[in-house]
XYZ file of C-alpha atoms in Angstrom:
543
model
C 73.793 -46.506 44.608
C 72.711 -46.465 47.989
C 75.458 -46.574 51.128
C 75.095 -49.566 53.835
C 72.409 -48.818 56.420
C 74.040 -48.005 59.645
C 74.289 -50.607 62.673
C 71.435 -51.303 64.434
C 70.829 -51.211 68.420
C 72.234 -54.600 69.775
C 68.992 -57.283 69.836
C 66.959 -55.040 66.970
C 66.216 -57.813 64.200
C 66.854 -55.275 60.860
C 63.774 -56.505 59.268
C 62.099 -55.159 62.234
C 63.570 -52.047 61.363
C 63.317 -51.663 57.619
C 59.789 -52.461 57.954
C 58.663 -50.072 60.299
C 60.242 -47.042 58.123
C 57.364 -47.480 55.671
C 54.744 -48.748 57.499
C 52.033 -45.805 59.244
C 53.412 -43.849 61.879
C 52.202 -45.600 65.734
C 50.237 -48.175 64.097
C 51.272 -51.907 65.394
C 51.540 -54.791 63.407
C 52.458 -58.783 63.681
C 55.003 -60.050 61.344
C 55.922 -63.732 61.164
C 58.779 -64.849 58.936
C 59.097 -68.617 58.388
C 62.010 -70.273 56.544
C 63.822 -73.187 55.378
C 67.676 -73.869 54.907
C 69.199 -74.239 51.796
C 68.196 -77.383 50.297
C 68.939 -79.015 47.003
C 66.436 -79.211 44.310
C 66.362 -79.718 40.310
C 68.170 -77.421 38.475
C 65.801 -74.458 37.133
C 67.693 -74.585 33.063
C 68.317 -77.780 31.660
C 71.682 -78.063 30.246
C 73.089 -78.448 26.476
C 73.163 -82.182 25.496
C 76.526 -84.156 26.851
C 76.122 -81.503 29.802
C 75.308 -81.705 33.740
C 73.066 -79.487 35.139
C 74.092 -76.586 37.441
C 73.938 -77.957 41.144
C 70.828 -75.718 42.749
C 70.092 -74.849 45.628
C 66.532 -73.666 47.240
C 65.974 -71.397 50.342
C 62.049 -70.647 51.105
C 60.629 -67.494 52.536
C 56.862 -66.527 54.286
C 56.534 -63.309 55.624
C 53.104 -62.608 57.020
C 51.477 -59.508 58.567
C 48.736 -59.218 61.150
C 46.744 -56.034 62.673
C 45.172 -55.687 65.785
C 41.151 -55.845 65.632
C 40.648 -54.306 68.624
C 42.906 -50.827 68.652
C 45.383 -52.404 71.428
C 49.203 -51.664 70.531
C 50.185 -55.514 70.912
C 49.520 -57.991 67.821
C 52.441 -60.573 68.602
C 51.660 -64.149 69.837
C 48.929 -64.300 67.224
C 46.581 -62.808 70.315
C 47.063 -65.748 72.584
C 48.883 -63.160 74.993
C 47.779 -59.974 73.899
C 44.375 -58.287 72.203
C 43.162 -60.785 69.110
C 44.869 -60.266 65.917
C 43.806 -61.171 62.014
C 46.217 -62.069 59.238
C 46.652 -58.788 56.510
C 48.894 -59.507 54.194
C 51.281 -62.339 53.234
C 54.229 -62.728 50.306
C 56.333 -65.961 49.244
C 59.560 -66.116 47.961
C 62.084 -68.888 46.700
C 65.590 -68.175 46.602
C 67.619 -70.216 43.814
C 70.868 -70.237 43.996
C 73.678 -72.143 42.049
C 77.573 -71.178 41.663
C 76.319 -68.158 39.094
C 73.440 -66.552 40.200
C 70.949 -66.119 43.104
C 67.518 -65.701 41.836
C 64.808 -64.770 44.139
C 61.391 -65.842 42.604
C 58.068 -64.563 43.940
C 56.002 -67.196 43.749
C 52.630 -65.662 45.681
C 51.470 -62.967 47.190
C 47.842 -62.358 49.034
C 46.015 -60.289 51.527
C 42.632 -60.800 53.114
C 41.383 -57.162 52.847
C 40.995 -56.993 56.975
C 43.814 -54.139 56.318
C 40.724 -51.504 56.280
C 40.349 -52.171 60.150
C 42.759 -49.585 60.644
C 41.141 -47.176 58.902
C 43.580 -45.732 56.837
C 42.381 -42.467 54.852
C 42.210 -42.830 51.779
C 44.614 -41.804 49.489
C 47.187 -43.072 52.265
C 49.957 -45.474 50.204
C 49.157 -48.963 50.315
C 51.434 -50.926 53.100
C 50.868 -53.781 51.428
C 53.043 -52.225 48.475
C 55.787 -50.766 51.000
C 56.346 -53.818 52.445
C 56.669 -56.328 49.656
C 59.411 -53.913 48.465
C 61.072 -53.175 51.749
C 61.079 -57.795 52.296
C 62.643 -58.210 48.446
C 65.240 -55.001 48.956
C 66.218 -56.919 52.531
C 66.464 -60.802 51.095
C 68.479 -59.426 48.074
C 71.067 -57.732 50.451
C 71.100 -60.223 52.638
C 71.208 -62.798 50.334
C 74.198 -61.280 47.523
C 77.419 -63.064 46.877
C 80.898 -61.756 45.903
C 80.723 -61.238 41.963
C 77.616 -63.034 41.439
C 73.904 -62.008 39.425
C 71.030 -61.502 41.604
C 67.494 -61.846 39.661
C 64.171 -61.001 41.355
C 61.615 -62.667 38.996
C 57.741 -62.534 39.171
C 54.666 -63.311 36.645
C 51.681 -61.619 37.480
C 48.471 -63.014 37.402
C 44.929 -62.135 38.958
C 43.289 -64.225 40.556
C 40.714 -63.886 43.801
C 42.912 -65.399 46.265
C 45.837 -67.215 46.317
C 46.747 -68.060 49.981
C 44.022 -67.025 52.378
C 40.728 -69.186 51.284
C 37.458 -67.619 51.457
C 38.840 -64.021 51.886
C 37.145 -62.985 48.640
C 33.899 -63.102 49.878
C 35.129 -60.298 52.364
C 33.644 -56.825 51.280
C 36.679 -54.718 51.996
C 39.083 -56.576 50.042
C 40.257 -54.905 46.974
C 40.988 -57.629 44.117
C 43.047 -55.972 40.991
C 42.083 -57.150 37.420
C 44.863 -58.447 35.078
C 46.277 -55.021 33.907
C 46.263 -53.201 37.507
C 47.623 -55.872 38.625
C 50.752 -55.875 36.536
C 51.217 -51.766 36.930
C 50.806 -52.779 40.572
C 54.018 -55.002 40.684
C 55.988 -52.592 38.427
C 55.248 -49.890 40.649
C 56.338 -52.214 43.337
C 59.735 -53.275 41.814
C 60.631 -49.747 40.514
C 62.527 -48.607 44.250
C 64.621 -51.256 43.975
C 65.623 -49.531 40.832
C 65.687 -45.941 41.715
C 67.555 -46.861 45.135
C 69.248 -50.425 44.581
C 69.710 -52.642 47.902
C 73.053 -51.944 49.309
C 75.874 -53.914 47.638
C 78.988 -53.660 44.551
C 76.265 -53.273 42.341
C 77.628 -51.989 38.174
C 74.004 -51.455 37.130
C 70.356 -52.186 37.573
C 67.966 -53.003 34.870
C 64.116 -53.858 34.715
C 62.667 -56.269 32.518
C 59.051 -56.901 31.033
C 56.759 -58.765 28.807
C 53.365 -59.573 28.349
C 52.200 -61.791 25.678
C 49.950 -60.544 22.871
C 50.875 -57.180 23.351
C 53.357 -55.222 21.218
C 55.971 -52.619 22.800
C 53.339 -49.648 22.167
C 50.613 -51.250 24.291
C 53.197 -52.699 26.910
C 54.594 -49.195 27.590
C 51.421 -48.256 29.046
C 52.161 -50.739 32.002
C 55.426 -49.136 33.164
C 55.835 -46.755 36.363
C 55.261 -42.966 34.907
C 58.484 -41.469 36.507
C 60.961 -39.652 35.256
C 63.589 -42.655 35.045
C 61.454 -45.056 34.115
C 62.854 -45.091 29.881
C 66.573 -45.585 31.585
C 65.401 -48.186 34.061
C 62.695 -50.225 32.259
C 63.155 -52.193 28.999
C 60.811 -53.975 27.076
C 61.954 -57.208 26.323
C 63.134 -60.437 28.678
C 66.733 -61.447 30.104
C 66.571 -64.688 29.680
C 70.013 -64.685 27.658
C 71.364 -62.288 29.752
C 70.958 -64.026 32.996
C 72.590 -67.436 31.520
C 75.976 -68.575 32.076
C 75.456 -70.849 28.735
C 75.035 -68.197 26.327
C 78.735 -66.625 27.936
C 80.176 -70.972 27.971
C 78.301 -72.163 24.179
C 78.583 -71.301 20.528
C 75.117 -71.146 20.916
C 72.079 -72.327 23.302
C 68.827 -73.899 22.112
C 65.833 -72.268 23.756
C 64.632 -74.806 26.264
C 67.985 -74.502 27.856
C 67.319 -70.705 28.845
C 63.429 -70.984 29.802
C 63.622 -71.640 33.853
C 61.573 -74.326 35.138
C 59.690 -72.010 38.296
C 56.819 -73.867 40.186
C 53.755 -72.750 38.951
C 54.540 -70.767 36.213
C 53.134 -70.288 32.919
C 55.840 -70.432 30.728
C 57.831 -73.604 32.603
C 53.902 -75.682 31.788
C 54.185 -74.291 28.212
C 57.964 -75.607 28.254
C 56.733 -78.690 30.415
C 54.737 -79.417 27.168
C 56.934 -78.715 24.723
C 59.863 -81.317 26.530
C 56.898 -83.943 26.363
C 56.450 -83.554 22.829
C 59.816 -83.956 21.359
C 60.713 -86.406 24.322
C 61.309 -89.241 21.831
C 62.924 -87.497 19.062
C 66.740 -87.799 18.305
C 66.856 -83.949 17.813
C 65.981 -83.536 21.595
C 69.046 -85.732 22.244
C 71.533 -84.388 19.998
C 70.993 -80.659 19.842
C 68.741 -79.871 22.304
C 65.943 -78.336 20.008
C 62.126 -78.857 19.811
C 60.109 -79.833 16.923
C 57.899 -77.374 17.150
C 59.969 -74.140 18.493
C 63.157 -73.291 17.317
C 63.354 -69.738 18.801
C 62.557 -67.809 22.078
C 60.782 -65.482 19.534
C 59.048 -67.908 18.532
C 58.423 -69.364 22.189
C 56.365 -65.843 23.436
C 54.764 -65.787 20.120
C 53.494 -68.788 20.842
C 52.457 -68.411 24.706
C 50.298 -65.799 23.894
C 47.753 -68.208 22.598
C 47.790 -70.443 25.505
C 44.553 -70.163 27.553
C 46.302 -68.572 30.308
C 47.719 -65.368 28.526
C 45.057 -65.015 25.986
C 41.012 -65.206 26.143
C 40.608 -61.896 27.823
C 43.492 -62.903 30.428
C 46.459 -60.844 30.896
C 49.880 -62.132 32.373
C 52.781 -60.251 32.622
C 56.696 -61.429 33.144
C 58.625 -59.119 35.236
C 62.211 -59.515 35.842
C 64.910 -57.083 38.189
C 68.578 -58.036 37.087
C 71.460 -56.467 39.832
C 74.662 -56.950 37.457
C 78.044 -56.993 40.043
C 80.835 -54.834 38.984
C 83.180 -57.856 38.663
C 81.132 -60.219 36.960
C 81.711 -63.345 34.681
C 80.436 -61.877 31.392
C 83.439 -62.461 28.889
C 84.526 -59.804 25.729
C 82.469 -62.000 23.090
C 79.048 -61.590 24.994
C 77.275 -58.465 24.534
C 76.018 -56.540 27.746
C 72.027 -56.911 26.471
C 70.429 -59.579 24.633
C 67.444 -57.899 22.416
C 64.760 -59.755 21.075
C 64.593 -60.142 17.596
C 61.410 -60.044 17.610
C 59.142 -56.969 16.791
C 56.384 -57.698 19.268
C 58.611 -57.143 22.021
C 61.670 -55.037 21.045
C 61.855 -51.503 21.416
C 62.478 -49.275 18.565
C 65.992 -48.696 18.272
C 67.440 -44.649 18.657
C 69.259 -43.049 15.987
C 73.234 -43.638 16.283
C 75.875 -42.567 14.057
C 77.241 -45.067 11.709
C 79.938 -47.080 12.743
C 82.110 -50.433 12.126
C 79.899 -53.593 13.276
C 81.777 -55.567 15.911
C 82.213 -59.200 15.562
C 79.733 -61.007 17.395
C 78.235 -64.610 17.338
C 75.695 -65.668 15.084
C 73.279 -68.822 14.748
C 72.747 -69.971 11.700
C 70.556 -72.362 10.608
C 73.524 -75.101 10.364
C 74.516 -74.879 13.990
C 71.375 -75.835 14.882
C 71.598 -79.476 13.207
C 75.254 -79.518 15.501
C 75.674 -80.179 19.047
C 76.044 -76.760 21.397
C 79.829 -76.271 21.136
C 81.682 -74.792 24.219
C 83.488 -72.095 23.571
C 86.221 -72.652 26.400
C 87.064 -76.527 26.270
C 88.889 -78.310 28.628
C 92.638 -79.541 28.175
C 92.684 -82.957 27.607
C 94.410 -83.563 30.749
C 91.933 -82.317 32.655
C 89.500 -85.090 30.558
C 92.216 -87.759 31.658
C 92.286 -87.549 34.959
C 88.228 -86.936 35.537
C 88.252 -90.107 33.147
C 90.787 -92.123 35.365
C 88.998 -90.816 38.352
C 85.566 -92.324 37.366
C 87.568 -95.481 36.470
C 88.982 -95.666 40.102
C 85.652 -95.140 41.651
C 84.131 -97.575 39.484
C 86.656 -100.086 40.838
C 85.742 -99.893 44.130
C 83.227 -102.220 45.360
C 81.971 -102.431 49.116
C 83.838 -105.359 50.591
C 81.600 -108.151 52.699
C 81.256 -107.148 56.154
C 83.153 -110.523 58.375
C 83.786 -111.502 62.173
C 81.761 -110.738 65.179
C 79.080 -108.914 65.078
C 79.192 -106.238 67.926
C 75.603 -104.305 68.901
C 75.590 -100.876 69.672
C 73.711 -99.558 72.472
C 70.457 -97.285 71.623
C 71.795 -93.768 72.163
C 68.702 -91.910 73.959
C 67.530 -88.448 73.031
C 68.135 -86.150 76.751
C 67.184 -82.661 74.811
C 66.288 -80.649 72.056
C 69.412 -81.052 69.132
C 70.244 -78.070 66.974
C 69.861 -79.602 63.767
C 70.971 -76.355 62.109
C 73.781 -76.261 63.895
C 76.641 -78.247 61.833
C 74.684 -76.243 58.378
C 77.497 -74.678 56.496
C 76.885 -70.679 56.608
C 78.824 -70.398 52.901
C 79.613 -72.467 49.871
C 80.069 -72.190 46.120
C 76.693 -72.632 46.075
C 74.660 -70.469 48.448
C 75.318 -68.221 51.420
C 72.994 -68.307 54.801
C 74.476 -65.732 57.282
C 72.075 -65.890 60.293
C 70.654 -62.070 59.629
C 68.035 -63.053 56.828
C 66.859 -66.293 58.262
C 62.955 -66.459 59.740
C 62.680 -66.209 63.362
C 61.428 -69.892 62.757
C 63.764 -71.911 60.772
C 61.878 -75.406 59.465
C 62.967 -78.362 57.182
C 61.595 -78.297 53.553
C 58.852 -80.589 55.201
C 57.417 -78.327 58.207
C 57.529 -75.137 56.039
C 54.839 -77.460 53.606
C 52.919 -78.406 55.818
C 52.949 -74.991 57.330
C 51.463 -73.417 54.220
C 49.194 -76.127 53.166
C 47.459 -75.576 56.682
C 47.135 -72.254 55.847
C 45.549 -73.001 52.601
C 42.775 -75.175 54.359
C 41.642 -72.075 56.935
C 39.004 -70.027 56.340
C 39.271 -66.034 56.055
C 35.401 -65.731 54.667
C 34.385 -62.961 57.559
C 36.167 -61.517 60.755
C 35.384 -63.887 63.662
C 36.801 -67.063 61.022
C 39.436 -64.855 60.325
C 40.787 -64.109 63.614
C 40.090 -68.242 64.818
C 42.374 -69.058 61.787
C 45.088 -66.468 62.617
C 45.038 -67.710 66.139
C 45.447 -72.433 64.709
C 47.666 -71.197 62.242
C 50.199 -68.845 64.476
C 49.850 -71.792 67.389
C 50.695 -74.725 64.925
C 53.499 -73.318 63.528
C 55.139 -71.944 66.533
C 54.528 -75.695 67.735
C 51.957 -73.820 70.941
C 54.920 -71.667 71.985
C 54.510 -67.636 71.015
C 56.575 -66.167 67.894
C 56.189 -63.383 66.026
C 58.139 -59.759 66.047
C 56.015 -56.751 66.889
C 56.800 -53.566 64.174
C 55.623 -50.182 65.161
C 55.293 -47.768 61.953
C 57.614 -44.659 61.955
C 56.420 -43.354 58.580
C 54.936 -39.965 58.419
C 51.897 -40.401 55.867
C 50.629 -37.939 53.920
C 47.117 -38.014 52.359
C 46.714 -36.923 49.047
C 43.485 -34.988 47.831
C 43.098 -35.235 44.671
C 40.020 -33.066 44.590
C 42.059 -30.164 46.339
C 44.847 -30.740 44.048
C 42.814 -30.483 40.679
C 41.478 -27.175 41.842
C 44.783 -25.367 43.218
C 46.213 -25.943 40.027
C 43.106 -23.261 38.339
C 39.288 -23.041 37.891
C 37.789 -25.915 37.086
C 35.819 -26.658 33.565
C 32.359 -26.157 33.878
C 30.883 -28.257 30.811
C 27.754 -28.920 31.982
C 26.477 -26.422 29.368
C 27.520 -28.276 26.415
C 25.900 -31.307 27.938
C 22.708 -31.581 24.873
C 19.882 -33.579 27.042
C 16.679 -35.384 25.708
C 13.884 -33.196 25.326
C 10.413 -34.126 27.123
C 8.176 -35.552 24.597
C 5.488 -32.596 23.638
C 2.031 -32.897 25.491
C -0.637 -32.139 22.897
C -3.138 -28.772 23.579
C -1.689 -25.082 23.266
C -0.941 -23.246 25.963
C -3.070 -23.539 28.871
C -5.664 -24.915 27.615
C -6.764 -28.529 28.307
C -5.689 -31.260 25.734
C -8.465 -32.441 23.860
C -9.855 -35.949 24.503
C -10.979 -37.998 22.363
C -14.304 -40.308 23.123
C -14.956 -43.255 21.226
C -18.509 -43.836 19.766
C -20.335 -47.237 21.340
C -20.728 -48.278 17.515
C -16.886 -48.535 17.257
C -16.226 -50.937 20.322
C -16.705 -54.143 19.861
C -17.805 -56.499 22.671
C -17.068 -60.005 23.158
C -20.116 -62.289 22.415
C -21.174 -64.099 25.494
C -21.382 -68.178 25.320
């Protein structure tokens, strides 16, 4: 586990400082973090039938990066005070929270390939990797409550761009295909395994899945380290992470599949609600018509068009269990799929006695979800009486004079964040982890959808939409924190590498190459010709 950072100089935001220990040593960059309060929104798991949903909570994150174009050491302000800047690099994240678990959802992630103006050498480590690992380690430690799950989840996707329009048509930027691009996050998630953020963690554990493959194939996509069997598994969370599974005799599947915008599985789910909307079974138990397992369900999604005609998705998930957590006796610590497309093979163990566990059989799932724990019928009295009581109020007329208030007159700028509770049952928001610009749900949209209609095609667009989109969001007054790299890089040659470890095999001798075709005529002397007689060409007759 690692040990709580030490306290920073007084004034030194800590982002500041855990991103410059990975970025290049005395290279500047811009960073701009934008984000929202925590603000109610639908639940992400639909609850058993007869059940309310969990109250949820949503908390949105945008951290872009900029670099100078010009070599000058100052990139803040978005160039309006300083040497012009151009947008690198930028990563999204949702925070969910409800009174179980905090789940921190990656919902994009782009850069605009301007990152070569640096000039990196190559073989230099990616910053665009660093810091997408060094932003999730600092939200998740920022962001952890007292005895409760935190879940970093991702699906990964290619695609040519995702926030910065036209940047595919620059030259320099490097697109990954469907495969690199899921080794790409793994390798990006597997730090937070090796050194967890700081925090009362009992273990860390790395999920994945990718639909249509089976466990041999999606081996090949894991981190080749030496932890990487321990840390990795094969397989998904999804029971795991649910406070049903710990609450319910059992859970039907649509009640552990979580509803994330833009996300493959919550369309496929999406459909699947749509089609056994009007049945009674939807009502009563919960179940589809069509699915009746989560085996079933990624069987299933691998024939959808986006996981299957040549495209590749994987499902990535980071659990962080607490040491006093919620999980009861009954519940086992890990949830494997039945399945054999995505289990891993099981080691050899000595025999032993089976432990009593739960098990779904096909009659429970004609029943209602049972809970396991019910409530004392007391406790059902008085909630009963008190929704009798409240039912019994009604707003009385309003009578006698009507008195007008005066207008009350706006004399400066209100803090509307001011009277925000820091900490509830439901999320916590200490002031070290907001943005440096703190918007409503509102102004962060309208933030990003202005980003989305810019244009990144070359440099000169590049830099004019770096400089509308910095100004509009800082409302024409300059933001942005200025992060000098402390990181010592070190190039590796791979060509000097490969031949310090021994000589090098020559095999251009067992290399068999076409032969020239033969020219006829021996030796040096002249190949023969041979001349046609005029009573063997034939001449076309004239009209």
């Amino acid at each position: 586990m690692s040990s709580i950072p030490p306290k920073l100089a007084p004034g030194k935001p800590l982002l500041v400082e855990r991103l410059s220990r990975v970025l290049p040593k005395d290279l500047a960059f811009g960073v701009y973090h934008l984000s929202t309060p925590p603000t109610k929104t639908t639940a992400l798991f639909s609850a058993p039938p007869n059940e309310h949903e969990d109250k949820t909570y949503c908390e949105n994150h945008f951290l872009a990066v900029s670099v100078d174009t010009t070599g000058s050491t100052s990139t803040a302000n978005g160039g309006d005070h300083g040497s012009p800047t151009v947008l690198a690099f930028a990563i999204e994240i949702f925070i969910f929270t409800t009174a179980y678990t905090s789940t921190f959802f990656v919902s994009k992630a782009d850069s605009t390939g301007y990152l070569a103006l640096l000039g990196l050498p190559k073989g230099t480590p990616s910053p665009i990797k660093e810091v997408c690992g060094a932003f999730m380690s600092y939200l998740v430690e920022q962001r952890q409550r007292k005895d409760k799950q935190c879940i970093v989840s991702l699906f990964a996707r290619a695609q040519d761009q995702y926030l910065f329009p036209g940047s595919i048509k620059n030259k320099t930027k490097h697109v990954l295909d469907d495969r690199g691009l899921v080794k790409w996050w793994c390798r990006v998630l597997n730090p937070l395994l090796a050194s967890p953020p700081a925090g009362d963690w009992a273990g860390t554990k790395a999920y994945l899945v990718i639909p249509g493959l089976d466990a041999y194939e999606t081996k090949a996509f894991l981190p080749r380290t030496e932890n990487a069997a321990a840390h990795w598994e094969l397989g998904h969370p999804l029971e795991r992470i649910s406070h049903y599974t710990r609450e319910y005799d059992w859970v039907p599947p649509r009640c552990l599949i979580p509803k994330y915008p833009d996300d493959p599985k919550s369309r496929y789910r999406d459909e699947l609600d749509e089609e056994s909307a009007k049945s009674k079974q939807l009502q009563t138990t919960g179940m589809w018509k069509s699915i009746r397992s989560l085996d079933q369900f990624w069987e299933m999604l691998a024939y959808r068009q986006e996981c299957s005609s040549g495209r590749l998705t994987g499902f990535i998930w980071v659990v962080f269990d607490p040491k006093n957590g919620e999980q009861k006796a009954d519940a086992p610590a890990s949830f494997p799929t039945p399945s054999a497309s995505f289990s891993t093979p099981s080691t050899s163990e000595p025999p032993s006695t089976p432990s009593k566990q739960r098990t779904t059989s096909t009659a429970n799932l004609l029943l209602t979800p049972r809970k396991l724990f019910p409530t004392t019928e007391s406790a059902d009295a008085a909630s009963k009486a008190k929704s009798e009581n409240k039912a019994k109020k009604k707003k009385q007329p309003l009578r006698g004079i009507i008195k007008t208030r005066q207008p009350n007159i706006k004399t400066q700028r209100r803090n509307q964040f001011k009277d925000r509770k820091i900490s509830t049952a439901y999320y916590y928001w200490p002031l070290e982890g907001r943005g440096q610009r703190v918007v409503e749900e509102s102004a962060y949209k309208r933030s990003i959808e202005l980003l989305l209609h810019l244009d990144f095609a070359n440099l000169d667009l590049a830099k004019g939409s770096t400089r509308r989109w910095v100004s509009e969001v800082g409302m024409g007054e300059p933001w942005g924190l200025e992060v000098t790299g402390q990181r010592d890089v070190s190039v590796v040659d791979h060509a000097a590498s490969a031949t310090a470890t021994g000589t090098v095999n020559n095999l251009s001798g067992m290399v068999k190459r076409k032969r020239a075709p033969a020219i006829e005529g021996n030796g040096d002397q002249p190949a023969k010709i041979n001349v046609l007689s005029a009573g063997l060409v034939r001449k076309k007759p004239t009209a």
